[in-house]
Every structure is written in C-alpha cells, then in structure tokens.
XYZ file of C-alpha atoms in Angstrom:
719
model
C -6.783 -4.553 27.149
C -9.063 -1.741 26.043
C -10.854 -1.061 22.777
C -7.930 -1.513 20.420
C -6.799 -4.970 21.485
C -7.184 -7.797 19.043
C -7.167 -11.514 19.548
C -3.955 -13.162 20.686
C -2.870 -16.445 19.223
C -2.301 -19.245 21.715
C 1.418 -18.865 22.552
C 1.099 -15.110 22.838
C 0.038 -14.718 26.454
C 2.762 -17.005 27.755
C 5.376 -15.121 25.782
C 4.145 -11.739 26.968
C 4.030 -12.667 30.620
C 7.471 -14.303 30.478
C 9.005 -11.237 28.874
C 7.444 -8.781 31.318
C 10.547 -8.243 33.424
C 12.875 -8.079 30.469
C 10.835 -5.507 28.567
C 10.412 -3.239 31.578
C 12.904 -0.567 32.641
C 15.974 -1.876 34.529
C 14.769 -0.413 37.814
C 11.455 -2.241 37.671
C 10.962 -4.795 40.362
C 11.726 -8.282 39.131
C 13.674 -7.160 36.104
C 16.719 -9.140 35.181
C 19.985 -7.218 35.142
C 21.907 -9.944 33.353
C 20.443 -9.643 29.902
C 18.678 -12.361 27.950
C 19.369 -15.837 29.294
C 18.919 -19.071 27.348
C 15.338 -19.695 28.454
C 14.214 -16.191 27.478
C 16.050 -16.541 24.162
C 13.917 -19.601 23.472
C 10.827 -17.487 24.011
C 11.994 -15.032 21.390
C 12.626 -17.959 19.062
C 9.057 -19.208 19.547
C 7.385 -15.849 18.940
C 5.204 -16.133 15.860
C 4.667 -13.678 13.051
C 1.361 -12.435 14.421
C 2.998 -11.176 17.613
C 6.098 -9.786 15.958
C 3.946 -7.767 13.533
C 2.787 -5.720 16.511
C 6.283 -4.331 17.089
C 6.247 -1.020 18.950
C 9.406 1.049 19.301
C 8.968 2.773 22.645
C 8.998 -0.321 24.852
C 11.456 -2.046 22.518
C 13.965 0.700 23.312
C 14.219 -0.828 26.790
C 15.514 -4.141 25.482
C 19.121 -5.150 25.934
C 21.406 -5.456 22.946
C 21.117 -9.242 22.890
C 17.345 -9.117 23.193
C 17.039 -6.632 20.351
C 19.413 -8.663 18.190
C 17.365 -11.816 18.824
C 14.167 -9.971 17.975
C 15.495 -8.634 14.665
C 16.863 -12.028 13.642
C 13.515 -13.626 14.422
C 11.772 -11.050 12.265
C 14.100 -11.924 9.401
C 13.569 -15.670 9.770
C 9.792 -15.323 9.825
C 9.752 -12.610 7.151
C 7.575 -10.440 9.374
C 5.988 -7.608 7.361
C 6.423 -4.279 9.137
C 5.246 -0.798 8.189
C 7.536 2.121 7.421
C 6.888 3.766 10.802
C 7.980 0.580 12.562
C 11.042 0.015 10.402
C 12.429 3.541 10.663
C 12.577 3.565 14.450
C 13.717 -0.071 14.602
C 16.618 0.858 12.342
C 17.580 3.623 14.761
C 17.440 1.232 17.726
C 19.656 -1.213 15.859
C 22.154 1.551 15.053
C 22.264 2.709 18.685
C 23.035 -0.831 19.800
C 25.694 -1.308 17.122
C 23.753 -4.057 15.365
C 23.824 -2.669 11.830
C 26.975 -4.583 10.928
C 24.982 -7.817 11.324
C 22.866 -6.778 8.341
C 23.085 -10.191 6.667
C 20.876 -11.556 9.468
C 18.378 -8.701 9.284
C 15.215 -8.243 7.183
C 15.916 -6.633 3.792
C 13.211 -4.014 4.415
C 15.067 -2.916 7.554
C 18.291 -2.369 5.615
C 16.544 0.248 3.495
C 16.339 2.480 6.580
C 19.910 2.012 7.834
C 22.510 4.764 7.996
C 24.340 4.277 4.714
C 27.407 6.126 5.956
C 28.029 3.210 8.323
C 28.247 0.671 5.502
C 31.873 -0.326 5.087
C 33.486 -0.494 1.671
C 34.169 -4.206 2.055
C 30.488 -4.874 2.768
C 29.065 -2.539 0.171
C 27.997 -5.070 -2.450
C 26.668 -7.556 0.102
C 24.667 -4.813 1.827
C 23.153 -3.458 -1.378
C 22.337 -6.945 -2.654
C 20.359 -7.740 0.495
C 18.722 -4.311 0.733
C 17.673 -4.630 -2.914
C 15.465 -7.553 -1.899
C 13.306 -5.157 0.142
C 10.352 -2.977 -0.783
C 11.573 0.499 -1.685
C 7.974 1.785 -1.633
C 8.383 1.815 2.140
C 10.649 4.832 1.611
C 7.822 6.892 0.106
C 8.160 9.521 2.868
C 11.965 9.410 2.887
C 12.938 10.650 -0.585
C 16.512 11.508 0.379
C 17.122 8.069 1.832
C 15.776 6.502 -1.343
C 18.018 8.672 -3.505
C 21.032 7.998 -1.264
C 20.382 4.270 -1.587
C 20.513 4.556 -5.360
C 23.786 6.503 -5.287
C 25.263 4.067 -2.801
C 24.350 1.190 -5.085
C 26.009 2.919 -8.017
C 29.140 3.456 -5.950
C 29.218 -0.275 -5.204
C 29.269 -0.923 -8.940
C 32.366 1.217 -9.289
C 30.803 4.316 -10.790
C 28.778 5.357 -13.856
C 28.466 3.024 -16.792
C 26.515 3.334 -20.048
C 25.053 -0.151 -19.861
C 24.186 -2.237 -16.816
C 25.243 -5.844 -17.208
C 23.429 -8.946 -16.008
C 25.628 -9.102 -12.906
C 24.974 -5.418 -12.185
C 21.246 -6.036 -12.387
C 21.502 -9.044 -10.107
C 23.080 -6.807 -7.481
C 20.613 -3.948 -7.935
C 17.420 -5.999 -7.595
C 14.367 -3.856 -6.885
C 16.465 -0.676 -7.012
C 16.096 -0.895 -10.786
C 12.503 0.254 -10.306
C 13.900 3.789 -9.940
C 15.829 3.675 -13.223
C 14.938 6.048 -16.029
C 13.753 4.976 -19.467
C 17.085 5.314 -21.260
C 18.853 3.118 -18.721
C 16.202 0.408 -19.001
C 16.471 0.326 -22.778
C 20.286 0.204 -22.647
C 20.504 -2.445 -19.918
C 21.009 -6.150 -20.432
C 17.667 -7.730 -21.444
C 17.517 -9.591 -18.132
C 16.402 -6.230 -16.717
C 12.920 -7.686 -17.185
C 13.509 -9.819 -14.096
C 14.162 -6.647 -12.103
C 11.130 -4.859 -13.496
C 8.960 -7.776 -12.449
C 9.534 -6.689 -8.871
C 8.255 -3.145 -9.402
C 4.822 -2.498 -7.900
C 4.113 -0.122 -10.769
C 5.851 1.390 -13.787
C 5.859 5.073 -14.663
C 4.718 6.176 -18.113
C 8.309 6.571 -19.312
C 9.262 3.180 -17.902
C 6.333 1.612 -19.732
C 7.571 3.230 -22.923
C 11.065 1.854 -22.296
C 9.663 -1.613 -21.614
C 7.819 -1.637 -24.923
C 10.886 -0.404 -26.804
C 12.933 -3.186 -25.244
C 10.340 -5.830 -26.092
C 10.020 -4.503 -29.640
C 13.791 -4.708 -30.164
C 13.723 -8.500 -29.978
C 16.741 -8.541 -27.636
C 14.860 -10.311 -24.862
C 14.376 -14.070 -24.538
C 10.973 -13.686 -26.155
C 12.530 -12.547 -29.424
C 10.655 -10.224 -31.794
C 6.892 -9.857 -31.204
C 6.028 -11.946 -34.238
C 7.723 -14.968 -32.640
C 6.181 -14.663 -29.172
C 4.461 -17.722 -27.747
C 2.070 -18.324 -24.864
C 4.753 -19.518 -22.435
C 6.947 -16.496 -23.116
C 4.088 -14.060 -22.544
C 3.113 -15.786 -19.309
C 6.726 -15.532 -18.156
C 6.401 -11.745 -18.407
C 4.012 -11.833 -15.463
C 2.573 -8.396 -14.630
C 4.765 -6.739 -17.259
C 2.443 -8.179 -19.908
C -0.280 -5.803 -18.754
C 1.845 -2.885 -19.980
C 2.323 -4.144 -23.553
C 1.205 -1.485 -26.016
C -1.422 -1.969 -28.755
C 1.298 -1.531 -31.362
C 3.081 -4.647 -30.143
C -0.116 -6.673 -29.819
C -0.766 -5.977 -33.499
C 2.479 -7.818 -34.316
C 1.737 -10.903 -32.234
C 0.301 -13.932 -33.967
C -3.479 -13.902 -33.601
C -3.763 -17.395 -32.118
C -1.078 -16.694 -29.545
C -2.678 -13.396 -28.580
C -6.102 -14.961 -28.156
C -4.753 -17.791 -26.035
C -3.007 -15.317 -23.781
C -6.087 -13.089 -23.619
C -8.181 -16.021 -22.470
C -5.655 -16.968 -19.806
C -5.559 -13.408 -18.455
C -9.338 -13.150 -18.229
C -9.466 -16.552 -16.522
C -6.967 -15.346 -13.937
C -9.027 -12.219 -13.353
C -12.289 -14.133 -12.931
C -10.593 -16.522 -10.505
C -9.238 -13.678 -8.384
C -5.593 -14.301 -9.300
C -5.246 -11.013 -11.183
C -6.653 -7.690 -10.084
C -9.412 -6.165 -12.180
C -7.342 -3.004 -12.460
C -4.369 -4.756 -14.049
C -6.595 -6.976 -16.172
C -8.524 -3.976 -17.479
C -5.319 -2.214 -18.454
C -4.297 -5.271 -20.460
C -7.742 -5.787 -22.031
C -8.014 -2.138 -23.071
C -4.693 -2.215 -24.919
C -5.310 -5.637 -26.480
C -8.779 -4.745 -27.759
C -7.499 -1.453 -29.132
C -4.990 -3.398 -31.209
C -7.683 -5.788 -32.409
C -9.948 -2.891 -33.394
C -7.157 -1.346 -35.464
C -6.533 -4.627 -37.240
C -10.217 -5.041 -38.020
C -10.577 -1.477 -39.289
C -7.570 -1.982 -41.585
C -9.278 -4.946 -43.264
C -12.858 -3.714 -43.619
C -15.087 -0.975 -42.357
C -16.117 -1.604 -38.798
C -19.857 -1.873 -38.190
C -21.014 1.071 -36.111
C -24.716 0.230 -36.059
C -26.721 -1.133 -33.182
C -27.712 -4.386 -34.892
C -26.692 -7.547 -33.086
C -24.352 -9.360 -35.450
C -22.644 -11.768 -33.056
C -25.832 -13.306 -31.725
C -27.728 -12.839 -28.515
C -25.637 -12.956 -25.360
C -26.605 -15.832 -23.070
C -25.436 -17.146 -19.716
C -23.190 -19.594 -21.572
C -21.731 -16.762 -23.653
C -20.623 -14.985 -20.502
C -18.651 -18.036 -19.384
C -16.380 -17.697 -22.431
C -13.054 -16.094 -21.514
C -12.927 -14.617 -25.028
C -16.292 -12.896 -24.563
C -14.781 -9.400 -24.768
C -12.958 -10.275 -27.974
C -16.128 -11.494 -29.666
C -18.414 -8.750 -28.355
C -17.138 -5.209 -28.526
C -18.974 -2.484 -26.612
C -21.410 -1.728 -29.451
C -22.283 -5.413 -29.764
C -22.621 -5.657 -26.004
C -25.258 -2.945 -26.187
C -27.073 -4.584 -29.080
C -26.902 -8.227 -28.012
C -27.402 -8.119 -24.237
C -31.044 -8.499 -23.299
C -32.595 -7.181 -20.123
C -33.520 -10.613 -18.793
C -29.987 -11.941 -19.264
C -28.541 -8.828 -17.640
C -30.734 -9.185 -14.562
C -29.926 -12.861 -14.152
C -26.220 -12.707 -15.000
C -24.947 -9.376 -13.721
C -22.277 -11.033 -11.567
C -20.630 -13.178 -14.292
C -20.796 -10.209 -16.673
C -18.944 -7.926 -14.256
C -16.376 -10.598 -13.513
C -14.974 -9.754 -16.928
C -12.553 -6.787 -16.917
C -14.840 -4.549 -18.971
C -13.256 -1.515 -20.628
C -14.631 1.858 -19.512
C -16.850 2.185 -22.592
C -18.451 -1.197 -21.920
C -18.950 -0.317 -18.266
C -20.939 2.726 -19.376
C -23.077 0.472 -21.581
C -23.891 -1.755 -18.611
C -24.738 1.256 -16.441
C -27.121 2.585 -19.092
C -28.833 -0.778 -19.444
C -29.242 -1.092 -15.683
C -31.007 2.274 -15.650
C -33.468 0.965 -18.234
C -34.022 -2.298 -16.410
C -34.430 -0.638 -13.000
C -35.894 2.854 -13.606
C -36.778 3.163 -9.918
C -33.267 2.370 -8.744
C -31.107 -0.739 -8.666
C -32.295 -3.341 -6.112
C -30.041 -3.806 -3.108
C -29.132 -7.394 -3.978
C -27.839 -6.154 -7.336
C -26.025 -3.181 -5.811
C -23.654 -5.564 -4.071
C -22.503 -6.783 -7.488
C -21.552 -3.415 -9.010
C -18.586 -2.024 -7.033
C -16.642 -1.728 -10.299
C -19.292 0.622 -11.685
C -19.891 2.855 -8.667
C -17.440 5.496 -9.858
C -19.798 6.166 -12.802
C -22.739 7.192 -10.616
C -23.545 10.717 -9.509
C -24.722 11.520 -6.010
C -28.180 12.127 -7.430
C -28.301 8.662 -8.938
C -27.055 7.099 -5.710
C -29.853 8.978 -3.962
C -32.360 6.659 -5.664
C -30.770 3.536 -4.200
C -32.033 1.668 -1.138
C -29.147 0.696 1.115
C -30.204 -1.011 4.317
C -27.464 -3.583 4.863
C -23.961 -3.180 6.200
C -22.821 -5.806 3.688
C -24.027 -3.618 0.836
C -22.030 -0.676 2.162
C -18.914 -2.835 2.480
C -19.300 -4.098 -1.094
C -19.895 -0.667 -2.617
C -17.051 0.932 -0.673
C -14.490 -1.708 -1.565
C -10.919 -0.357 -1.716
C -10.966 0.318 -5.470
C -14.652 1.090 -5.716
C -16.439 4.360 -5.028
C -14.443 7.549 -5.340
C -14.515 10.651 -3.186
C -18.049 11.992 -2.727
C -19.667 8.683 -3.677
C -18.552 7.479 -0.259
C -20.512 10.208 1.482
C -23.599 9.556 -0.652
C -23.564 5.795 -0.099
C -23.118 6.129 3.637
C -25.869 8.735 3.805
C -28.346 6.384 2.127
C -27.402 3.751 4.708
C -27.833 6.215 7.573
C -31.176 7.382 6.152
C -32.409 3.810 6.568
C -31.450 3.799 10.266
C -28.012 2.348 9.613
C -25.157 2.993 12.041
C -21.478 3.492 11.335
C -19.987 0.928 13.689
C -16.404 0.086 14.494
C -16.746 -3.112 12.467
C -17.942 -1.145 9.449
C -15.062 1.324 9.746
C -12.577 -1.525 9.797
C -14.271 -3.224 6.852
C -14.264 -0.193 4.554
C -10.821 1.023 5.667
C -9.481 4.270 7.045
C -9.173 5.939 3.654
C -12.976 6.021 3.371
C -13.030 8.376 6.353
C -11.409 10.925 4.053
C -14.619 11.286 2.057
C -17.198 11.120 4.829
C -18.813 14.432 5.655
C -17.960 16.161 8.912
C -21.501 15.480 10.105
C -21.131 11.758 9.396
C -17.845 11.613 11.261
C -19.252 13.483 14.229
C -22.169 11.046 14.360
C -19.843 8.090 15.004
C -20.024 7.117 18.655
C -16.677 7.315 20.496
C -17.115 3.693 21.580
C -17.370 2.600 17.931
C -14.362 4.687 17.007
C -12.424 2.982 19.777
C -13.497 -0.401 18.447
C -12.193 0.526 15.014
C -8.864 1.444 16.579
C -6.067 3.096 14.646
C -7.033 3.537 11.001
C -4.847 4.778 8.177
C -5.976 8.287 7.213
C -2.693 9.448 5.697
C -4.318 9.975 2.283
C -6.930 12.392 3.667
C -6.895 16.106 2.848
C -5.843 18.333 5.723
C -9.388 19.484 6.441
C -10.495 15.912 7.078
C -7.407 15.131 9.139
C -8.395 17.989 11.433
C -11.927 16.621 11.869
C -10.693 13.074 12.426
C -8.133 14.227 14.966
C -10.918 15.799 17.028
C -12.963 12.594 16.848
C -9.968 10.439 17.793
C -9.169 12.795 20.690
C -12.707 12.305 21.942
C -12.392 8.532 21.637
C -8.920 7.985 23.055
C -8.387 10.769 25.600
C -9.235 8.389 28.446
C -5.963 6.522 27.989
C -4.161 6.317 31.331
C -0.695 7.223 30.115
C 0.906 9.338 27.445
C 2.446 6.209 25.922
C -0.929 4.505 25.531
C -2.496 7.723 24.263
C 0.237 8.267 21.688
C 0.014 4.688 20.491
C -3.675 5.120 19.701
C -3.508 8.695 18.402
C -0.419 8.369 16.220
C -2.270 7.922 12.876
C -4.522 10.909 13.629
C -1.805 13.397 14.607
C -1.827 14.866 11.104
C -4.673 17.013 12.386
C -3.132 17.852 15.763
C -2.693 21.496 16.830
C 0.669 22.845 17.898
C -0.220 22.578 21.604
C -0.711 18.848 21.276
C 2.640 18.339 19.598
C 4.411 20.389 22.256
C 2.813 18.290 24.983
C 3.918 15.115 23.232
C 7.429 16.484 22.873
C 7.582 17.076 26.620
C 6.465 13.483 27.152
C 9.432 12.105 25.182
C 7.387 9.972 22.796
C 10.170 9.791 20.156
C 7.883 10.236 17.157
C 8.891 8.245 14.079
C 9.773 10.156 10.926
C 6.905 8.665 8.930
C 4.355 10.142 11.331
C 6.284 13.420 11.446
C 6.104 13.894 7.675
C 2.316 13.620 7.860
C 1.879 16.439 10.383
C 0.034 19.572 9.353
C 2.681 21.688 7.534
C 1.225 24.924 8.926
C 1.337 23.592 12.469
C 4.891 22.405 11.957
C 5.914 25.966 11.134
C 5.029 26.915 14.708
C 7.423 24.395 16.232
C 10.902 25.479 17.205
C 14.029 23.461 16.552
C 14.000 22.476 20.202
C 10.389 21.302 19.941
C 11.157 19.157 16.918
C 14.346 17.740 18.364
C 12.548 16.716 21.544
C 9.510 15.416 19.670
C 11.579 13.144 17.431
C 13.943 12.113 20.206
C 16.133 9.218 19.072
C 14.705 9.570 15.554
C 15.855 13.165 14.960
C 18.627 11.961 12.641
C 15.971 10.798 10.207
C 15.343 14.406 9.174
C 18.301 13.984 6.836
C 16.570 11.064 5.132
C 13.439 13.124 4.481
C 14.693 16.676 4.075
C 13.283 16.870 0.529
C 9.821 15.798 1.660
C 7.499 18.805 1.055
C 6.427 19.046 4.693
C 9.959 18.933 6.063
C 11.457 21.003 3.263
C 8.975 23.796 3.960
C 9.864 23.792 7.637
C 13.603 23.729 6.973
C 13.336 26.755 4.674
C 12.001 28.759 7.616
C 15.166 28.070 9.635
C 18.423 29.990 9.595
C 21.803 28.436 8.966
C 22.569 28.178 12.662
C 19.382 26.186 13.299
C 20.177 23.904 10.364
C 23.617 23.315 11.778
C 22.083 22.448 15.136
C 20.093 19.759 13.367
C 23.096 18.567 11.383
C 21.428 19.650 8.134
C 23.736 22.488 7.112
C 25.165 20.555 4.156
C 23.999 21.048 0.573
C 20.690 19.188 0.234
C 20.834 19.177 -3.565
C 23.794 16.850 -3.807
C 23.503 13.070 -3.778
C 25.608 12.747 -0.683
C 25.374 14.885 2.416
C 25.467 13.041 5.716
C 23.667 10.086 4.178
C 26.232 9.661 1.445
C 28.476 6.678 1.253
C 32.099 6.646 2.255
C 33.177 5.312 -1.117
C 32.928 8.587 -2.934
C 29.807 8.298 -5.031
C 30.328 9.838 -8.456
C 28.619 13.121 -9.162
C 27.177 11.815 -12.413
C 25.205 8.666 -12.934
C 23.882 6.708 -15.916
C 20.472 6.621 -14.291
C 18.654 8.702 -11.772
C 15.984 7.809 -9.260
C 12.599 8.009 -10.939
C 10.114 7.500 -8.173
C 6.807 6.064 -9.270
C 4.010 8.412 -8.270
C 1.618 7.271 -5.607
C -2.044 8.048 -5.583
C -3.411 10.590 -3.169
C -6.861 9.130 -3.541
C -8.526 6.939 -0.956
C -7.642 3.310 -1.352
C -4.069 3.960 -2.350
C -1.667 1.343 -1.086
C 1.394 3.377 -1.085
C 3.281 3.140 2.156
C 2.273 5.758 4.666
C 2.335 6.577 8.285
C -1.050 5.066 8.999
C -1.525 2.069 11.196
C -2.611 -1.324 9.982
C -6.296 -2.133 10.138
C -7.487 -3.411 13.456
C -8.890 -6.785 14.265
C -12.183 -6.526 16.052
C -13.145 -7.374 19.547
C -12.030 -6.976 23.119
C -9.616 -9.138 25.007
C -10.541 -9.163 28.678
C -7.629 -9.775 30.967
C -7.793 -9.901 34.733
C -4.241 -8.644 35.047
C -2.550 -5.457 33.922
C 0.568 -6.115 31.860
C 3.514 -3.710 31.997
C 4.151 -1.255 29.210
C 6.921 -3.157 27.498
C 4.533 -5.869 26.322
C 2.142 -3.756 24.311
C 4.216 -3.771 21.171
C 3.896 -7.537 20.924
C 0.107 -7.504 20.725
C -1.525 -8.520 17.528
C -2.572 -5.236 16.004
C -3.940 -6.370 12.688
C -2.884 -7.701 9.352
C 0.065 -5.728 8.005
C 0.479 -7.304 4.594
C -0.067 -4.557 2.057
C -2.094 -5.270 -0.972
C -0.459 -4.754 -4.340
C -2.165 -1.836 -5.993
C -0.831 -0.647 -9.368
C -1.444 2.828 -10.607
C -2.923 2.939 -14.073
C -0.530 2.183 -16.857
C -0.830 3.697 -20.302
C -1.139 2.254 -23.772
C 1.794 3.851 -25.534
C 0.034 3.813 -28.890
C -3.441 4.453 -27.538
C -5.808 6.495 -29.646
C -6.275 10.056 -28.565
C -9.909 9.645 -27.765
C -9.682 6.341 -25.998
C -11.373 6.158 -22.637
C -9.275 5.991 -19.512
C -9.455 2.772 -17.571
C -11.621 2.830 -14.512
C -11.000 1.620 -11.009
C -12.524 -1.612 -9.905
C -13.322 -3.114 -6.560
C -12.290 -6.612 -5.707
C -14.653 -8.914 -3.876
C -14.744 -8.623 -0.147
C -15.799 -11.005 2.528
C -15.889 -11.227 6.280
C -14.569 -14.101 8.295
C -17.167 -14.478 10.998
C -16.042 -14.943 14.549
C -12.671 -13.305 14.124
C -14.255 -10.255 12.560
C -11.471 -10.272 10.033
C -11.740 -8.641 6.657
C -10.561 -10.757 3.782
C -9.943 -9.604 0.269
C -7.819 -10.734 -2.658
C -4.331 -9.304 -2.408
C -1.952 -8.868 -5.291
C 1.350 -8.636 -3.537
C 4.454 -8.564 -5.634
C 7.070 -11.221 -4.940
C 10.581 -11.602 -6.165
C 10.541 -15.263 -7.076
C 8.163 -17.955 -8.174
C 6.233 -19.108 -11.205
C 3.562 -16.891 -12.677
C 0.605 -17.135 -12.434
C 0.181 -17.999 -8.768
C -3.067 -17.813 -6.805
C -3.536 -14.481 -5.071
C -0.096 -13.179 -5.977
C 2.307 -12.704 -8.822
C 5.651 -14.431 -8.503
C 7.537 -12.228 -10.425
C -8.228 21.177 21.860
C -9.576 19.667 24.604
C -8.392 17.822 27.627
C -4.827 17.737 28.786
C -2.727 14.716 28.090
C -2.871 11.858 30.609
C -0.300 11.713 33.352
C 2.258 8.912 33.040
C 1.937 6.050 35.477
C 3.377 2.616 35.982
C 0.764 1.117 33.685
C 0.598 1.561 29.974
C -2.951 0.459 29.312
C -6.024 2.525 28.668
C -9.053 1.493 30.768
C -11.733 -0.666 29.251
C-alpha cells in the first residue's frame, strides 16, 4: 500500500474488498447501479472505529445517498473521532445529499459544521442541544461558523436575557465555553457543569469562576464550608481556584485535597501542567498564611529534616518542603538515586530551578544519559550551550526529552544535533514518536538530512503550528518524498498537511485536478501565495467546499485575501454581505437578535509546538508497510487505518487571580512516553475532556520540482 499505510485490523480487508464496486465511480466495471443492498449495509454496520477514523472525502463523494447515510450513522454509533478537515467536507457531502435533516442520528461534532441556515425553526432547540455535545475547538479555523453557532443558540432561547437559567444552560452545553465573564457570574450556578466541558478557560473566565465560587451560590457553599467531596466534584475547575479562595478553605480540607491531586498526578490521571497550576496557587496561599502568622525563614538551613526516599513518597511533600527547604534538605546522593520520584511531583517553577542547579553540581561534566530520560519537565530551563554538554546516543532518550510538553523551540534542534553528532539518524519511527510539531524547530540542515524513505515512513505529520519559513522547507522535503505517487489523488492525500508551504504553481495544478481542498487545509496555506490566486483558482481548488469560505471569512488568512478582492468578486463567491454582523449567509432563519447577553470569547490556542488545538494537520501515522498483492481501487483508501485520531487534552496555562506580582510562571511539563513494540505505536497519557462521568477517572476527566502525477485508474502510490 506504499509508505503511509498502517496495519489493518482483521475485518478491514474483507470490508474494503466488498465495498470496492460501491465506492468506485458508477461507470466502473462491476459497480452496482442499484445503491446499497442489505448485504452491503451489513458491511457498513460491521465497520469498526479504526477503519472509520480513516475517512477520506474524495472517494466518499462517490457514495450513494443511502451509503453515505449509513456511514454517518455508523460513525455516530461508534463515536468515531474525526479531525476538523474530515468533518468539514463530510458536512458538505451530507448537505449535498440532503441528509442534514437527520441530524439526530449524526455525530455531534459533525453538526458543528452544518449549514445553520438549513436548520428549521421547529428543530432549532433539538439541533443546538445535540451540537452542544460536540467539541467546539474543532472550529478553531472557522471563527465565523463558531460565532454563528453561538447566535443561533441564542435565537433558540428566544433572544437576549440577563441571566441564563438551568434549562438554558442544559441546552447550551459546551457552547457556554465561549461566554464572557459577566454572563458566567450572572448565570445559574449549575453553569459549573458546562464549564467542566471546556478544554481551557481564558483569564477572564477564570476570574468569573472564582467570583462565582466566592459568592457561595454554588452547591459547594462559601469557601469556608467546602469539603473534600465538593472540591473533587469540581474536577478540572479546581485547578483554577485562586490563592485568595484557598486561604479561606479549612486547612485540613485543603491538605486532603492537595494530597489527592498530587496522587492523581503521580499516577498519570492528571497532567503535570494542570497539577502544577493548582500546586502553584495552593502553595502561594499557604505561604501568605504562614507569613501572616510569623516571619518566614529565608535562610538555607534545613529545618524540616533531610529529604529521604520515603519523604518523596509523601503526597504532601511540596507542602512540607518549600523551594528553599528543598534546596537545603535535598542531598546529592538522594537526588541521584531518586530523581524520578522527585520529578513525579508537580514542582513549581522555582523548585524546578533548584533541582536544575543541584543537578549541575552533582554532574559537572553533564547529566548522564540514563538521568536525561527522567528530566523532560526541566528541559525548557536548559540553554543550547548546556545541552551541548549532554551525551545523547539513544533514540529513547530523544523521544523522552522531546515529549509533547517538554523541550521548547531551539532546544529541539540542540537535542537532535547531539543525537546526530553521536551517529544517530532521524528515522520515520522517531519522527512519529516525537510528533510533527517538533519538525517546526529542527534546523533546515536537519530536515534536509532526513532520507526521503524515512519521511515516507513517517507519513503525514501535523505541521500546522510551524512558522511559514519551516512550512516552506518541509513542503520541499515532502515533495521529494511523495512525488512518486501515481495519481493526483494519492499525491494530494499525502501532501495535504504540507501544502502550507506550497508555491502558487502547485496550488494551481491541484485546482486543475479537482481535489476539492477542505477549508481547514485552505486556511493554513501561505497567505502571500494565496494573494496570487484568482477567484477562479480558489473556487476550483475548493470545489464542493467553496461555501465554507463564509464560515471562515474572519480567519486572518482568508480575510487578507478577501480584502484584495473587489465587490464583484465577493459577490461571485457569495460573500458580498456585511461580514461584521452575526448573521450573513450563515445566520439563522429565526431572526437572531442584534444584541446578546454574552458574546463568543474564544479561548486562545498556543502557536507553540505541542499545542493540541485543532488544526489542519493529519493524525500521526502508525508505522510499517502493508504488502498487498492486489491493487485496490481509489474509493477504498479513505477506510484505511491512518493513525490514532484521539486528541490529547492540553490546557493552556491558567492564572492565579491573586498571584503575587513576582511569582514565577508555571512551566511546561512532559508526560511519560512509551512505545508499544510490534505495532510501533506511540502511547502517552491523554487528558481528554468528557461530558459525563465521575471525577477522577484514570487517564481522563469526566467532567518546485516535478510536475504532478497523471491520474490513472489506480489511486495508490508505488511501494
């Protein structure tokens, strides 16, 4: 199947072969002209999540209405996680086939991308209620669609209101995550259940949360009456509680909760990033209480007693040993022997610096490689010069140090260079293990040194967070690796994540090939290159997805291009309406009010490597080749297993609303990584937000080169 193919689960091959005729164009020999019969319907019903995750729009556009309907229903039943680029074009296929009215049988994430003007008044509340069960972060590149969804929801409620009731909040679901601070504070206290579903809170939302908790209107009551069960019921929201509120909580209750949070972190049930945010705020409150009673000791004398291996097993270790005591009481021998259990604690930034300093004293010639694998949470503290004294000979060490939340920016280049200096090689397996975002910070020389065969093994990696200069370099490398694809369809499938660095000639060629580019990929094109495309080029390039320009017209890339067009060109695109209003073509038919009690307040997403915000990049690839003696028609490719799609839950840093001015900012931390041998599959703890369940829950919280290939009857690149 070529370099990108992953392993198929057992029923996959039978399903693919059986669906060959039905996924091929109607004029293909052997294709059925009668639609999906009962036996083929059973095959759709037996398709598992792994296969359905590999959904690809181009061949799916050849399916009959009944086949497409069966596919979408199966995705809903199996709760198949799809990326934004898959959902946007699937929504357009469903609209073309008149399937949108069956929204109650469709995945909630898919509803987020539907044409809201087609939602009937009678179905408004039911539609919004189901859509509000989806993940609005998938709309990161469609700001106008996200705003229109909010206004549509408000229209379903009957218009503006000063205070959202419990029933209003039940309808709005995750859409509450775009509410502003004043609306959160004025809403019914059960708004906490809605906020539990937010992947992150903005600074103003955190402030509103703390004001609401301080008011005593929630089920927890005033802070002085909080208990352990109530705090645990807050789930991830507890990590945003300010030091001022922690000072009001009974000491015994606070300590019990602190211990439970650290235990969750050490067991991998809570991310180090979230745990560190909580610990930093909690310890700040404790320090203020101590300083109000007596003068805090600022000397270097060990008062608490020497730190031992047993001491580090105590979940209240960070309460009993502040950063000054950590420096005074932690001996070199204990540090060497217990570095792992020490760093399992969510150390505040100041304490992390203490550990780094001690490691420099213990290992003046550089940290040994076996210890390097234990310090991904500290890597961000090291300069390139300091990294230059390390000895990195193992691929496993590189994977550990370059964990998703570990090294930042140029540390990636330095770490990889040390590995390469010791005759290391950047293989496809290594690229998959460290993730596509790490490519953003590799030097051009390091990227050029990757063999095309290894790049093909790595497959389609997500580089959407890369700066434009790196996208250009990576495009050239991907072009070198994938230009041997036999058809434009196969070439586009492999190159799609790298097209952000494509020149205008490439995009014009793709437009002529009728690839129907999804809007998520389009928004990640080079803005300067986009300026060179005519309206006709863009219309042809997007094909059936051209209507999605309305959903993303405020996106910086698209907005810049639209400003270069005259009114006639805008009218040709159907974008000649006022883009500043809440309606336009995407507005509801119910007459959304011009004023609202709350406005969309989109949580910012990180532009740094490792960010989990939805993007146009492809999911990470599974490793290995699948050798087949037969060539399967093009319509089957989208069913291949193309990697794990489940996004990890990655919060941006919260703030302590009463934090001291000089307090250190929390630092990123890398979770532990491991490799599942045989399958070549990267495993790491994921903190994916869910709408229901009891918190805590393990691993989750319940709350220019060659011309393009010539099309042929086959849609597979050669091995």
